Amino acid sequence: MLAYIIRRLFSTLVVMTVVAFVVFSLLYLTPGDPAAVIAGDAATTDDIARIRANLGLDEPFLVRFGTWAWGLLHGDLGTSIFTKLAVTHLIAQRVEPTVALTLCTLLVAVAVAVPLGVIAAAKAGTWIDRGVMAFSVLGFSVPVFVLAYILILTFSIELDWLPVQGYHNLSDGVWEWLRHLILPSLALGTVYMALIARITRATMLDVLSQDYVRTAQAKGLAPSSVLIGHALKNAAVPIMTIVGIGIALLISGAIVTETVFAIPGIGRLTVDAILRRDYPIIQGVILIFSAAYVLVNLAVDLSYMFFDPRIRY
Amino acid sequence: MVSLVSRLKPLIAAACLALLAIPAAASAQSQKVLKFIPQADLRILDPISTTAYITRNHGYMVYDTLFAMDEKFQVRPQMVDKHEISKDQLTYTFTLRDGLKFHDGQPVRSADCIASIERWAKRDALGQKLAESTDAWTAVNDKTFRLKLKKPFPLTLEGLAKPSSNVPFIMPERIAKTDAFKNIEDPVGSGPFKFVKAEWVPGNKVVYVKNTDYVPRKEPPSWASGGKVVKVDRVEWIYIPDSATAAAAINAGEADWWEQMPPDLIPLLAKNKQVTVKNIDPLGSMGLLRFNFLHPPFNNPKMRQALLYALNQQDYVIGIAGDPKNGHPCYSYFTCGTPLSNEISADPLKGKRDMEKAKQLIKESGYKGERIVIIDATDQPIVHSQSLLTLEMLKKLGLNAEVQAGDWGTLITRRAVKETPDKGGWNIFHTWLVGPDMVNPAVNFPIRGTGDKAWFGWPTDNRLEELREAWFNSTDVNSSKKAASAVQQRAFEFVPFIPTGQFILPTAYRSNISGVIIAPMSLLWNVEKK
Amino acid sequence: MSTLALPAARSTSPTWLRLRNALRRHPTAIVGAAVLGIMILVALFAPWLGTIDPQAVAPLRRLKPPSAEYWFGSDMLGRDVYSRVIYGARVSLAVGIAVALFSTFVGLAIGLVTGYIRWVDAIVMRIMDGLMSIPSVLLAIALMALTRASIGNVILAITLAEVPRVVRLVRSLVLTLREQPYVEAAVAAGTTLPRILTRHILPNTVAPLLVQATYVCASAMITEAILSFIGAGTPPNIPSWGNIMAEARSLFQIAGYLILFPGICLSLTVLAINLLGDGMRDALDPRLARRM
């Protein structure tokens, strides 16, 4: 198993190198010019050229890639072209909100969706089942920003229960922190809930028709212990897979959620950086995103062993 | 042993600081914190290397200026105590007032002022003009310095009091020595607020604290002149990219002041008695349609004139500002509501829209159905709505027009491309300028006809340049107005761009805020929070 | 040629039969199919449904609530929202269907090869991992900046994000199928690889892919809306349900109809496609869900 992990980590490195190179080339080809953004509306063509030269953006592709890759090997992602702050610093500033939002969303989604899916499967064909399925299909069909506005309108403006926007650090107090996360997590988590509830229901239905479950039922085990002890444990593997795949989905959704709720997370850092062509930030963030994605999926794969002892690496 | 102690020193110091920081953070609760939603995200700290308005506003927080313009367009001394102008108008002597100190504790010296002005004069259009006439800046002593001119330059003080980008802010000499095309990183000034770099989260939050060492002037504030008395302890700029969210935040009291709001959202705040929505910007902003002079069809003056007859400013004003209350047509190349604005030769743009005349001019121009590329930035509503309106107008005139959409970052890169439109160039783009940037021929950069050196679009027109030069030599108000009218007359013939109207983006603040200064830029001193 | 086509036809026809029977048993799927059909008709006949030019601006008549003149109201530039929503059906459905088609075919091709040729598998799957790890939104913004905003770029960006998922599905199907006795027998009999793929493997991937395609189609339409929100979607002068909503998002409290009508259309269509997909999945193979 250790050998497996090492092999996976190694292939992760390969993936990340590919991503790094692709992203760098893509950005290199992008026509946007940070010098033009820096210069402002009143600049002339000559001004832009001088600023560009000062920023070192006139260097050839390989020189720039080399400089960047060399820094990367030393843990240095460069400095933002605009703010002149270190990219590592900028990312570090923003990791907490995004991680908090993502974890909270996952937690809410799994906590709501798995029971829903299990109940729907247990009561397959009844109105409960249909209700859950209707919810899950609806959850897919509403864009996250529309949902976010509806939530703000209802819970912040009409009812005045929760804050409209912003993020508070966990160190400022748990309650303040949580209050600011509830609406964003709900908005972002709904698609997720829908997805996981569907998968859970489908897998549970599948597992419930298996022989060993019938045996357990025939043995006279309580329905709940059959559901949870036998069926859910076996349904865990596909559910975990969806969680892993969904990370990319979550990141895209987080960009929107962070924008609507003005949460200073990595998603917004990225979009802002792209809109103003702050190359070092874009490269750094995409690397971080891919690393997170790959690592989460490694964790997911390892979790299979926990849920399904038949799986060995 | 000694080395060990010395190595531990920074650690110990850090620990002490951390201990001190905890009570400081706790007492922050009882401090008066002004929460301000700025118009844009502050990303560049250097108000000389960029003309971005958000960076200019940051400049007003941390820096001070030698002179400042008041609401009557009069130049008032700010850091300067007294100044003398020699009879021949060639020597200016300035003396700084007492008690001026930079945030790092150093006094403001003549050398700092000279270095700052010299750096500004490398980038700013008016500054460059001043530099052309300048013989030398010399420091007489630490508090007195002198400007010697080669020939009289009547706008010297107006230049030093320039209210909008680029503002000649005074920085310490060590920072002002930086290449004018390189961004400075150290925001040390002598202004009424100090920048807290450790709390700066780009894209989210900028923090300023009151500069307790600042000595304000005694006069009441008027625009950026007069006493800059800070009445809060701390200012937080909270950038909220989504306007619906920003409106909700103001409504809920999560922020005190929203610098610029889309007029369409006014009804949301109007119901709230705790919130005041107001137009505090006396000059507003001007929309403009810019041509590319290098490529057909708009290299032909007849084509540009044709659009003067077709463009309906009413439509543009409403398209940009939503409500007619927040804007009005402005048939002048100089900001309406300022001394030089006039409607001389404006009839083609002002009268009843004459599509037949426009079509006739297009015919005379020999337009051969060339494709017209309008570049659009969909993330900038003011640019986007103008682009769509122009597309509609060109289609109505039977022109072969197309909008190519991108983001603002793409637009400002693409507009610098001199190639033909099918090779990545363009024919038309839109933008807007704040009122102070179009008040006179000196600052009005889109009007210039210096070819390759001109603003994007690169028009060449010697006549315009001559008339502009003549304006610089005007000595009194009347001759200045006359010279400006001549510039405008030529502009309506040559059409370097078309003004699309003047609009004002309202500001919104909560009722616990008072003392907001009416000015064409947001100034945060004098503001009280209950 | 005919020997190749025949068995394929034989193994697909039961799929269609099962599908027809199952759809009869699933009324919701029929409703879904009907709604989708209506939307497609609306998109095709947009010019004849009482619409005007969806791009025509009239600033003086901006933000008018729904009325006899403007059925769905007018937007901030005075454009007719009804016309925009009707024409928007074309763009939204085109994006959804195009992404579903492209990602299915590309994913199928890559999946078949990787599932069968082990050394290709290692390389391709690493690339797929890399592709999946870049959020589609980022990819889309980069692509838009690279050329310019266009429907083609939106389709390309979403397809790139969906392909790896299809590849994974096909690959896992192939890995199971190649262990089947009849495939092993064919290999033993010396059947060539292309023949094995087209004759034995391909027909068995049709059913799950069909179901997957409906989900891809639905999610692509939602992703298009999200891309529009970020400003990396369809160029705003071409109306799509997503960008009508995205453009009007800050006005959701003032002119709710701007979001309501395209929102209903989008949600209804996505709902219909999902219902259809669910019906097909249950019909074709209840155990399929495990791999979705």
XYZ file of N, CA and C in Angstrom, chain C residues 15 17 41 50 57 88 116 125 131 142-143 156 165 182 185 191-192 195 205 213 226 245 247 252 255 257 279 286:
84
model
N -31.736 -2.527 -27.468
C -31.621 -1.301 -26.687
C -32.815 -0.399 -26.954
N -35.646 -1.233 -28.282
C -36.881 -1.886 -27.848
C -37.094 -1.695 -26.360
N -38.685 22.669 -30.658
C -39.547 23.293 -31.661
C -39.525 24.813 -31.524
N -43.859 35.403 -32.958
C -44.194 36.748 -32.494
C -42.995 37.492 -31.933
N -31.939 47.498 -29.589
C -31.970 48.244 -28.333
C -32.881 49.459 -28.456
N -32.974 32.714 -27.233
C -32.017 32.139 -26.301
C -32.102 30.624 -26.258
N -8.269 -0.386 -23.858
C -7.749 -1.591 -24.465
C -6.238 -1.636 -24.576
N -4.578 8.683 -19.166
C -5.311 8.949 -17.933
C -4.640 10.042 -17.103
N -6.357 17.493 -16.953
C -7.435 18.273 -17.554
C -8.568 18.464 -16.561
N -9.661 31.564 -19.899
C -8.400 31.592 -20.635
C -8.671 31.495 -22.138
N -9.582 30.598 -22.523
C -9.884 30.437 -23.945
C -10.496 31.708 -24.522
N -16.323 24.557 -26.582
C -15.015 23.910 -26.445
C -14.609 23.790 -24.977
N -14.668 12.847 -17.899
C -15.699 12.052 -17.227
C -16.211 10.951 -18.143
N -17.090 -13.960 -24.234
C -17.193 -13.909 -25.699
C -16.134 -13.012 -26.311
N -12.976 -15.024 -26.220
C -13.041 -16.012 -27.295
C -12.660 -15.375 -28.620
N -9.314 -12.374 -33.811
C -10.009 -11.222 -34.370
C -9.154 -9.967 -34.157
N -9.140 -9.075 -35.165
C -8.315 -7.865 -35.023
C -8.945 -6.912 -34.004
N -11.816 -4.644 -35.009
C -13.038 -5.437 -35.159
C -13.658 -5.757 -33.804
N -21.598 -0.092 -25.224
C -21.422 1.176 -24.518
C -22.527 2.168 -24.872
N -24.984 11.089 -21.769
C -25.090 12.257 -22.644
C -26.198 13.194 -22.176
N -23.277 29.736 -15.691
C -22.254 30.136 -14.717
C -21.122 30.891 -15.420
N -29.844 35.989 -17.848
C -29.897 36.034 -16.380
C -28.662 36.717 -15.807
N -26.669 38.906 -17.135
C -26.633 40.351 -17.383
C -27.553 41.104 -16.438
N -32.022 41.698 -9.721
C -32.983 40.632 -9.416
C -34.092 41.078 -8.480
N -36.129 44.121 -11.158
C -36.800 43.625 -12.355
C -36.665 42.103 -12.362
N -38.472 39.815 -13.328
C -38.888 39.100 -14.536
C -37.720 38.828 -15.482
N -35.293 8.232 -16.822
C -36.163 7.207 -17.396
C -35.366 6.236 -18.243
N -30.937 -0.851 -14.737
C -31.002 -0.236 -13.413
C -29.632 -0.223 -12.737
